[in-house]
Coordinates of C-alpha atoms in Angstrom, one line a residue:
M266 CA 67.8 126.2 205.6
K267 CA 66.0 129.3 204.4
K268 CA 62.3 129.1 205.3
K269 CA 59.7 129.2 202.5
V270 CA 57.4 131.6 204.3
G271 CA 56.8 135.0 202.6
I272 CA 57.1 133.8 199.0
T273 CA 55.2 136.9 198.0
A274 CA 57.7 139.1 199.7
C275 CA 60.5 137.3 198.0
S276 CA 58.9 137.8 194.6
A277 CA 58.3 141.4 195.3
L278 CA 62.0 141.8 196.3
L279 CA 63.1 140.3 193.0
V280 CA 60.8 142.6 191.1
L281 CA 62.2 145.6 193.0
A282 CA 65.8 144.4 192.5
A283 CA 65.3 143.9 188.8
A284 CA 63.6 147.4 188.5
L285 CA 66.6 148.9 190.3
G286 CA 69.1 147.0 188.1
G287 CA 70.3 145.1 191.2
C288 CA 70.0 141.6 189.7
S289 CA 70.9 142.5 186.2
S290 CA 73.8 140.7 184.6
K291 CA 74.0 143.2 181.7
P292 CA 77.2 145.2 181.2
A293 CA 77.1 148.5 183.1
D294 CA 76.1 151.5 181.0
T295 CA 79.0 153.8 180.8
S296 CA 77.6 156.2 178.3
T297 CA 76.9 159.0 180.8
Q298 CA 80.2 158.9 182.7
K299 CA 82.2 162.1 183.0
N300 CA 84.8 162.3 180.3
P301 CA 86.1 158.8 180.2
Q302 CA 89.2 158.7 178.1
S303 CA 88.7 156.7 174.8
K304 CA 91.4 154.2 173.9
T305 CA 92.6 156.6 171.2
E306 CA 92.8 159.5 173.6
A307 CA 94.5 157.6 176.4
Q308 CA 98.2 157.8 176.5
A309 CA 100.2 154.7 175.8
P310 CA 100.8 153.0 179.1
A311 CA 104.3 153.5 180.5
K312 CA 106.2 150.2 181.1
N313 CA 107.1 150.8 184.7
E314 CA 104.0 152.7 185.8
L315 CA 100.8 151.4 187.2
T316 CA 97.5 153.2 187.8
L317 CA 94.8 151.9 190.2
G318 CA 91.2 153.0 190.5
V319 CA 90.2 152.8 194.2
N320 CA 86.9 153.9 195.8
G321 CA 87.8 156.2 198.6
D322 CA 90.1 158.9 199.9
P323 CA 90.8 158.6 203.7
H324 CA 91.5 162.4 203.9
S325 CA 94.4 161.9 206.3
W326 CA 97.6 159.8 205.8
D327 CA 98.6 160.0 209.4
P328 CA 98.6 156.3 210.7
I329 CA 97.0 157.2 214.0
D330 CA 94.1 159.0 212.4
T331 CA 92.2 156.2 210.8
F332 CA 91.2 152.5 210.6
L333 CA 89.9 152.8 207.1
L334 CA 90.7 150.2 204.4
D335 CA 91.0 153.1 202.0
W336 CA 94.0 154.2 204.0
S337 CA 95.7 150.9 204.1
T338 CA 95.2 150.2 200.4
V339 CA 97.6 153.0 199.7
A340 CA 99.6 153.6 202.8
T341 CA 100.9 150.0 203.0
S342 CA 103.3 151.1 200.2
V343 CA 104.4 154.1 202.2
F344 CA 104.7 153.0 205.8
E345 CA 106.1 149.9 207.5
G346 CA 105.9 148.4 211.0
L347 CA 108.4 146.4 213.1
V348 CA 106.8 143.3 211.6
E349 CA 104.9 142.7 208.4
R350 CA 102.2 140.4 207.3
T351 CA 102.5 138.9 203.9
T352 CA 99.8 138.5 201.3
D353 CA 99.4 134.9 202.5
L354 CA 98.8 136.4 206.0
K355 CA 102.0 135.2 207.7
I356 CA 103.9 137.4 210.2
Q357 CA 107.5 137.9 209.4
P358 CA 110.3 140.4 210.2
G359 CA 109.8 144.0 209.0
L360 CA 111.7 146.9 210.4
A361 CA 112.7 144.6 213.3
E362 CA 115.0 141.7 212.4
S363 CA 113.9 139.7 215.4
W364 CA 112.0 139.9 218.7
E365 CA 111.6 138.0 221.9
F366 CA 109.9 138.2 225.3
K367 CA 112.5 138.9 227.9
D368 CA 109.7 138.4 230.5
D369 CA 105.9 138.4 230.6
K370 CA 105.8 142.2 230.1
T371 CA 109.0 143.0 228.2
L372 CA 109.0 142.4 224.4
Q373 CA 112.4 143.2 222.9
F374 CA 113.0 144.1 219.3
K375 CA 116.3 144.1 217.4
L376 CA 116.0 146.7 214.7
R377 CA 117.1 146.5 211.2
Q378 CA 120.2 148.7 210.5
G379 CA 120.9 150.8 207.4
V380 CA 117.2 151.8 206.9
T381 CA 116.3 155.4 206.2
F382 CA 113.0 157.3 205.9
H383 CA 112.0 158.8 202.6
N384 CA 113.4 162.2 203.7
G385 CA 116.8 160.7 204.5
E386 CA 116.3 160.6 208.3
P387 CA 117.7 157.4 209.9
F388 CA 115.4 154.7 211.2
N389 CA 116.5 153.7 214.7
A390 CA 115.3 153.1 218.3
E391 CA 114.5 156.8 218.8
A392 CA 112.1 156.7 215.9
V393 CA 110.3 153.7 217.4
K394 CA 110.1 155.3 220.8
F395 CA 108.8 158.6 219.2
T396 CA 106.1 156.7 217.2
F397 CA 104.7 155.0 220.3
D398 CA 105.0 158.0 222.6
R399 CA 102.9 159.9 220.1
L400 CA 100.4 157.0 219.5
L401 CA 99.9 156.5 223.3
G402 CA 99.9 160.2 224.2
E403 CA 97.6 163.1 223.7
E404 CA 97.9 163.1 219.9
G405 CA 96.8 159.5 219.8
K406 CA 93.7 160.2 221.9
K407 CA 92.3 162.2 219.0
G408 CA 91.9 159.2 216.7
P409 CA 90.7 155.6 216.8
Q410 CA 94.0 153.8 216.9
Q411 CA 95.2 154.3 220.5
A412 CA 92.7 151.8 222.0
N413 CA 94.1 149.1 219.8
Y414 CA 97.5 149.4 221.5
A415 CA 96.3 149.9 225.0
S416 CA 98.3 147.0 226.3
I417 CA 101.6 148.9 225.7
D418 CA 102.7 151.1 228.6
R419 CA 105.8 152.5 226.9
V420 CA 108.8 151.9 224.7
E421 CA 112.3 152.1 226.1
V422 CA 115.5 152.6 224.1
V423 CA 118.1 150.0 225.0
N424 CA 120.6 151.1 222.3
E425 CA 120.5 152.6 218.8
F426 CA 119.0 149.5 217.3
T427 CA 117.3 147.8 220.3
V428 CA 114.0 148.7 222.0
N429 CA 112.0 147.2 224.8
M430 CA 108.3 147.4 224.6
I431 CA 107.0 147.4 228.2
L432 CA 103.4 146.0 228.4
K433 CA 100.7 146.8 231.0
E434 CA 99.0 143.5 230.3
K435 CA 99.2 140.5 228.0
D436 CA 98.1 141.1 224.4
P437 CA 97.8 137.9 222.3
V438 CA 97.3 139.9 219.1
L439 CA 100.0 142.5 219.6
L440 CA 102.4 141.3 216.9
T441 CA 99.8 141.4 214.2
K442 CA 98.7 144.9 215.2
L443 CA 102.3 146.1 214.9
A444 CA 102.3 145.1 211.2
G445 CA 100.0 148.0 210.2
Y446 CA 97.9 151.1 210.9
G447 CA 98.9 152.9 214.1
G448 CA 101.9 150.6 214.7
V449 CA 103.8 151.7 211.6
I450 CA 106.9 153.8 212.3
V451 CA 107.1 157.6 211.6
P452 CA 110.1 159.9 211.4
P453 CA 110.5 162.1 214.6
K454 CA 112.5 165.0 213.1
Y455 CA 110.3 165.4 210.0
Y456 CA 107.1 165.3 212.1
K457 CA 108.4 167.8 214.7
E458 CA 109.6 170.2 211.9
K459 CA 106.5 170.0 209.7
G460 CA 103.7 169.5 212.3
D461 CA 100.6 167.4 212.3
E462 CA 98.6 169.2 209.7
Y463 CA 101.4 169.0 207.1
F464 CA 102.1 165.3 207.9
N465 CA 98.4 164.5 207.3
T466 CA 98.9 165.3 203.6
H467 CA 102.7 164.8 203.2
P468 CA 103.4 161.5 204.9
V469 CA 106.9 160.0 205.1
G470 CA 107.7 156.4 206.0
T471 CA 110.3 153.8 205.1
G472 CA 108.2 151.9 202.6
P473 CA 108.9 150.8 199.0
F474 CA 107.3 153.9 197.6
K475 CA 107.4 157.6 198.5
M476 CA 104.4 159.9 198.3
D477 CA 105.2 162.3 195.5
S478 CA 101.9 164.2 195.4
Y479 CA 98.4 164.1 196.9
E480 CA 95.3 165.8 195.5
K481 CA 92.4 165.5 197.8
D482 CA 89.5 163.4 196.4
N483 CA 91.4 163.0 193.1
K484 CA 94.7 161.0 193.3
V485 CA 97.9 160.0 195.1
V486 CA 101.1 159.6 193.1
L487 CA 103.8 157.3 194.6
V488 CA 107.3 157.0 193.2
K489 CA 109.9 154.3 193.8
N490 CA 112.0 154.5 196.9
E491 CA 115.5 154.1 195.4
N492 CA 116.9 153.5 198.8
Y493 CA 114.5 150.8 199.9
W494 CA 116.1 148.3 202.2
K495 CA 114.8 145.2 200.3
Q496 CA 117.2 144.7 197.4
G497 CA 115.5 144.5 194.0
Q498 CA 112.2 146.0 195.2
P499 CA 110.1 147.7 194.1
K500 CA 110.0 147.0 190.4
L501 CA 107.7 149.8 189.4
E502 CA 108.9 153.4 189.0
K503 CA 105.6 155.1 189.7
V504 CA 102.2 154.1 191.0
T505 CA 99.1 156.3 190.8
F506 CA 96.0 155.7 193.0
R507 CA 93.0 157.5 191.5
F508 CA 90.0 158.1 193.9
I509 CA 86.9 157.2 191.9
P510 CA 84.0 156.7 194.3
E511 CA 81.5 155.7 191.6
A512 CA 81.9 152.1 190.5
T513 CA 80.5 152.9 187.0
T514 CA 83.1 155.5 186.5
R515 CA 85.9 153.1 187.7
L516 CA 84.7 150.6 185.2
A517 CA 84.6 153.1 182.3
E518 CA 88.2 154.1 183.1
M519 CA 89.1 150.4 183.2
Q520 CA 87.5 149.7 179.9
T521 CA 89.4 152.6 178.2
G522 CA 92.8 151.5 179.7
A523 CA 93.1 154.7 181.8
I524 CA 93.5 152.5 184.9
D525 CA 95.2 149.1 185.2
I526 CA 93.6 147.7 188.3
M527 CA 90.1 148.3 189.6
K528 CA 89.2 147.8 193.2
K529 CA 85.7 146.9 194.3
V530 CA 84.1 145.6 191.1
E531 CA 80.3 145.6 191.6
I532 CA 78.4 142.4 191.0
S533 CA 76.5 143.9 188.1
Q534 CA 79.8 144.7 186.4
T535 CA 81.3 141.2 186.3
E536 CA 79.9 140.3 182.8
S537 CA 81.3 143.5 181.3
I538 CA 84.8 142.6 182.6
K539 CA 84.6 139.0 181.6
G540 CA 83.7 140.2 178.1
M541 CA 86.9 142.0 177.6
S542 CA 89.9 139.8 176.5
E543 CA 92.5 142.2 177.9
L544 CA 91.0 142.1 181.4
E545 CA 90.9 139.5 184.1
L546 CA 88.3 139.3 186.9
M547 CA 89.9 138.2 190.1
Q548 CA 88.2 137.3 193.3
V549 CA 89.6 136.8 196.8
G550 CA 88.0 135.8 200.1
S551 CA 87.8 138.7 202.5
P552 CA 87.5 139.1 206.3
T553 CA 85.2 142.0 205.8
V554 CA 81.8 141.6 207.2
Y555 CA 78.7 143.8 206.7
S556 CA 75.9 144.2 209.2
I557 CA 73.1 146.5 210.2
R558 CA 74.2 148.1 213.4
F559 CA 71.7 149.6 215.9
N560 CA 71.9 152.7 218.0
T561 CA 70.8 150.9 221.1
S562 CA 70.1 154.2 222.9
M563 CA 67.3 155.2 220.5
K564 CA 63.7 154.1 220.7
P565 CA 62.3 151.7 219.6
V566 CA 65.6 149.8 218.8
D567 CA 66.7 150.2 222.5
N568 CA 64.4 147.2 223.0
V569 CA 66.1 143.9 222.3
K570 CA 62.9 142.4 221.0
V571 CA 62.7 145.0 218.3
R572 CA 66.3 144.4 217.2
E573 CA 65.7 140.6 217.2
A574 CA 62.5 141.2 215.1
I575 CA 64.5 143.1 212.5
A576 CA 67.0 140.3 212.4
Y577 CA 64.3 137.8 211.6
A578 CA 62.7 140.1 209.0
I579 CA 65.8 140.3 206.8
D580 CA 66.3 137.5 204.3
A581 CA 70.1 137.6 204.1
D582 CA 70.2 134.4 202.0
L583 CA 68.0 135.9 199.3
I584 CA 70.2 139.1 199.3
I585 CA 73.3 137.0 198.8
E586 CA 71.7 134.9 196.1
T587 CA 70.1 137.7 194.1
L588 CA 71.8 141.0 194.8
L589 CA 75.4 139.7 195.4
G590 CA 75.2 137.0 192.7
G591 CA 76.4 134.5 195.3
Y592 CA 79.6 136.5 196.0
G593 CA 79.1 136.5 199.8
K594 CA 78.7 134.1 202.8
R595 CA 76.3 134.1 205.7
V596 CA 77.9 134.7 209.1
N597 CA 76.4 134.3 212.5
S598 CA 78.4 137.1 214.2
F599 CA 80.1 140.3 213.2
Q600 CA 83.3 138.6 212.2
S601 CA 84.4 136.5 209.2
D602 CA 85.0 132.7 209.3
M603 CA 88.7 133.6 208.9
S604 CA 88.7 135.1 212.4
F605 CA 90.1 133.4 215.4
G606 CA 87.0 133.4 217.7
Y607 CA 84.4 132.6 215.1
D608 CA 82.0 129.9 216.4
P609 CA 80.5 127.8 213.5
N610 CA 78.1 126.3 216.0
L611 CA 76.4 129.5 216.8
P612 CA 73.0 129.4 215.0
L613 CA 71.9 131.8 212.3
R614 CA 68.8 133.8 212.6
N615 CA 67.1 132.7 209.4
Y616 CA 64.3 134.6 207.7
D617 CA 61.0 134.4 209.6
P618 CA 58.7 137.3 209.1
E619 CA 55.9 135.8 211.2
K620 CA 58.2 135.6 214.2
A621 CA 59.4 139.2 213.5
K622 CA 55.8 140.4 213.6
Q623 CA 55.2 138.5 216.9
L624 CA 58.2 140.1 218.5
L625 CA 57.2 143.6 217.3
A626 CA 53.8 143.1 218.8
E627 CA 55.3 142.0 222.1
A628 CA 57.4 145.1 222.1
G629 CA 54.4 147.3 221.5
V630 CA 55.7 148.6 218.2
K631 CA 52.9 150.0 216.0
E632 CA 52.6 149.2 212.3
G633 CA 54.1 152.0 210.3
T634 CA 56.7 152.9 212.8
E635 CA 59.5 154.8 211.0
L636 CA 63.2 153.9 211.3
D637 CA 66.2 155.6 209.8
L638 CA 68.9 153.6 208.0
F639 CA 72.1 155.4 207.1
L640 CA 74.7 154.3 204.6
P641 CA 77.5 155.8 202.5
G642 CA 76.1 157.0 199.2
T643 CA 79.0 155.7 197.1
D644 CA 78.4 152.1 198.1
A645 CA 76.3 151.0 195.1
T646 CA 76.0 147.4 196.1
F647 CA 74.9 148.1 199.7
K648 CA 72.5 150.7 198.4
E649 CA 70.7 147.8 196.7
V650 CA 71.0 145.7 199.8
A651 CA 69.5 148.6 201.8
Q652 CA 66.6 148.9 199.4
A653 CA 65.9 145.2 199.8
I654 CA 66.0 145.5 203.6
E655 CA 63.7 148.5 203.3
M656 CA 61.2 146.4 201.5
Q657 CA 61.6 143.4 203.7
L658 CA 61.1 145.4 206.9
G659 CA 58.1 147.0 205.2
Q660 CA 56.6 143.5 205.0
V661 CA 56.5 143.3 208.8
G662 CA 55.1 146.8 209.3
L663 CA 58.2 148.9 209.7
K664 CA 58.7 152.0 207.5
V665 CA 62.4 152.5 206.7
K666 CA 63.8 155.8 205.5
L667 CA 67.2 155.4 203.7
N668 CA 69.7 158.2 204.3
L669 CA 72.6 158.2 201.8
V670 CA 75.5 160.4 203.1
D671 CA 79.1 161.3 202.3
A672 CA 81.3 158.3 203.1
S673 CA 83.9 160.3 205.1
T674 CA 81.3 162.1 207.1
F675 CA 79.6 158.8 207.8
T676 CA 82.6 157.1 209.3
S677 CA 84.4 160.0 211.0
D678 CA 81.4 162.0 212.3
L679 CA 78.0 160.3 212.2
I680 CA 78.8 156.9 213.6
P681 CA 81.3 157.9 216.4
N682 CA 78.9 160.7 217.5
G683 CA 75.8 158.6 217.5
K684 CA 74.2 160.5 214.7
A685 CA 73.7 157.7 212.2
G686 CA 70.0 157.1 213.0
H687 CA 68.3 154.0 214.4
M688 CA 70.4 151.7 212.1
Y689 CA 73.4 152.1 209.8
R690 CA 75.5 150.0 207.5
N691 CA 78.5 148.7 209.5
G692 CA 81.4 147.2 207.6
W693 CA 84.6 145.9 209.3
G694 CA 87.7 144.3 207.8
G695 CA 88.8 142.5 211.0
W696 CA 92.3 142.7 209.6
T697 CA 94.1 141.0 212.5
L698 CA 92.0 137.9 211.8
D699 CA 91.3 137.7 215.5
F700 CA 87.9 138.6 217.0
D701 CA 89.7 140.8 219.6
N702 CA 90.3 143.5 217.2
T703 CA 86.6 143.7 216.1
A704 CA 85.0 142.9 219.4
Y705 CA 86.9 145.4 221.5
L706 CA 86.6 148.3 219.1
M707 CA 82.9 147.6 218.3
Y708 CA 81.5 146.6 221.8
H709 CA 83.8 148.0 224.5
K710 CA 82.3 151.0 226.2
G711 CA 83.5 154.4 224.9
E712 CA 85.4 153.3 221.8
F713 CA 85.5 155.6 218.8
W714 CA 82.9 153.6 216.8
N715 CA 80.8 152.5 219.8
P716 CA 79.1 155.6 221.1
D717 CA 76.1 153.8 222.8
F718 CA 76.4 150.1 223.4
Y719 CA 77.3 148.7 226.8
D720 CA 76.9 145.4 228.6
E721 CA 78.7 144.4 231.8
K722 CA 79.0 140.8 230.8
V723 CA 80.5 141.7 227.4
E724 CA 83.1 143.9 229.3
E725 CA 84.0 140.9 231.5
L726 CA 84.5 138.6 228.5
L727 CA 86.6 141.1 226.6
K728 CA 88.8 141.4 229.6
A729 CA 89.1 137.7 229.9
E730 CA 90.1 137.0 226.3
R731 CA 92.8 139.7 226.6
S732 CA 94.3 138.4 229.8
T733 CA 95.9 135.2 228.5
F734 CA 98.1 133.8 225.7
D735 CA 96.3 130.5 226.1
Q736 CA 94.4 130.2 222.9
E737 CA 92.0 127.5 224.3
K738 CA 91.0 129.9 227.1
R739 CA 90.6 132.8 224.7
L740 CA 88.5 130.6 222.4
A741 CA 86.2 129.7 225.3
A742 CA 85.9 133.4 226.2
F743 CA 85.0 134.2 222.6
K744 CA 82.4 131.5 222.5
E745 CA 80.7 133.0 225.5
L746 CA 81.0 136.5 224.0
N747 CA 79.5 135.4 220.7
Q748 CA 76.5 133.9 222.6
R749 CA 76.0 137.1 224.7
L750 CA 76.1 139.3 221.6
Y751 CA 73.7 136.9 219.8
E752 CA 71.3 137.4 222.7
L753 CA 71.7 141.2 222.8
V754 CA 71.5 141.8 219.0
P755 CA 73.6 145.0 218.8
D756 CA 73.8 144.3 215.1
V757 CA 72.4 142.0 212.4
P758 CA 75.3 140.2 210.6
L759 CA 74.4 140.0 206.9
Y760 CA 77.3 138.5 205.0
Q761 CA 81.0 138.1 204.7
S762 CA 82.2 139.7 201.4
I763 CA 84.1 138.2 198.5
N764 CA 86.1 141.0 196.9
L765 CA 86.2 141.4 193.2
W766 CA 89.0 143.1 191.3
A767 CA 89.5 143.8 187.6
V768 CA 93.1 143.6 186.4
N769 CA 94.6 144.3 183.0
K770 CA 96.5 141.3 181.9
R771 CA 99.7 143.4 181.2
V772 CA 100.0 143.7 185.0
K773 CA 102.3 140.9 186.4
G774 CA 103.1 139.9 190.0
F775 CA 99.9 141.4 191.5
Q776 CA 97.9 139.4 194.0
P777 CA 94.7 140.8 195.3
P778 CA 95.0 141.0 199.1
T779 CA 92.6 139.3 201.5
D780 CA 92.9 142.3 203.8
E781 CA 92.9 145.0 201.0
R782 CA 96.4 146.1 202.0
I783 CA 98.0 146.1 198.6
D784 CA 101.6 144.9 198.3
L785 CA 103.1 146.3 195.0
R786 CA 106.7 145.4 195.7
E787 CA 106.8 142.5 193.2
A788 CA 104.3 144.1 190.7
S789 CA 105.4 145.0 187.2
V790 CA 103.8 146.1 183.9
E791 CA 104.6 144.6 180.5

């Protein structure tokens, strides 16, 4: 239960949130948006075309370059893996018709025949080998994906439609990883002829849609793959993803009919959407978790007592209740309760400002000590969360400076290079629904998004959970890992998100995805 201490602080937070518009349920003011189309100006919607308003451009469409949800939201329609994960999160055959372990370290795939890439190039065993040679080689080292497939030693061609994946070690989450991101298959001939830079902006896969055009920070246009191997799919002729970072602008475009689906509806916008008869507000549980991550190499947050004090100084329950309108869940570690490895018995650090002050005093931190908190400037909801955290930490004597930065720079430069201040917003989708994916990439020494944190015991437990297919043993290792991370406080888990989407009722067959990897194969427009 949330403690009743610090009522004055809570009241002050509510006043601040109201002043900032964070707790308002009024419709968003769209009067100042840049040139939103009016209903009379907007063209009549084409029957077989769909337009989505999404929040971010990943700036590279190469599967090995990114781990961003913004990439997968679009690229799931362009690329495919040997297996696929359905909207209900089940693994099923994709570009491979079947698979089996020939022995402990040989995973054999029988490939689907008659599939072609968008450029007409045939999909076969050589394409699979090329994909993984590239991912596991020098090119793959440049991005964040390689580490996720470190259990693979190599891929060997058995015949035109059979490959053996030779493993260095056991990997209990490998099949899920092969369903997306770095594991999707790319065309060898096209890539060799066009080169990496061209491929980044003109991707080719085997998916249901082909990328027709890409305008950086503006839009991507996909068109139907007439030769798609799944009969009768897709139903749409054309799909446009418009990159609209500001949620108020996305809502304005939704209200005029310029877009049909809006991703990442802000809490303050829900009443506006509910008030329009042609729109539907859809919500879906998400594995995405948000936390405050520390740079454990910077003083004073290199001291675990300071990190723990900050955890006690943040009233996450109040943030969920007021700023998120209840659209969020408390979590005790940096993973969702959908994740294998989540331990419901691990205690929460509930709001206790007096304990926070005590820990800061023990650590020798003087009142008024300044700390930087970095976050992407386009995340309107988390901006309000950060402002609340700024105020709450102020109540225990810490002065927080908020730094709003470009989203792409934030994820591709500041975080991996340890330049995101003392603290920063950390959001992670955990798309494999297994803590391995999150824990290894967040806490293993030297990973792309872990420039500073290291603990020998954490390394041992990460190795232990990856060394067996026995789920009971893995769960035991995760339980120890959760406890160790709880003690070290490399981050402060805040909440597991609930994603909100606005959908025009003329759109049929669309299901908001739990993992934000949109599947439009069955979608249509009336």
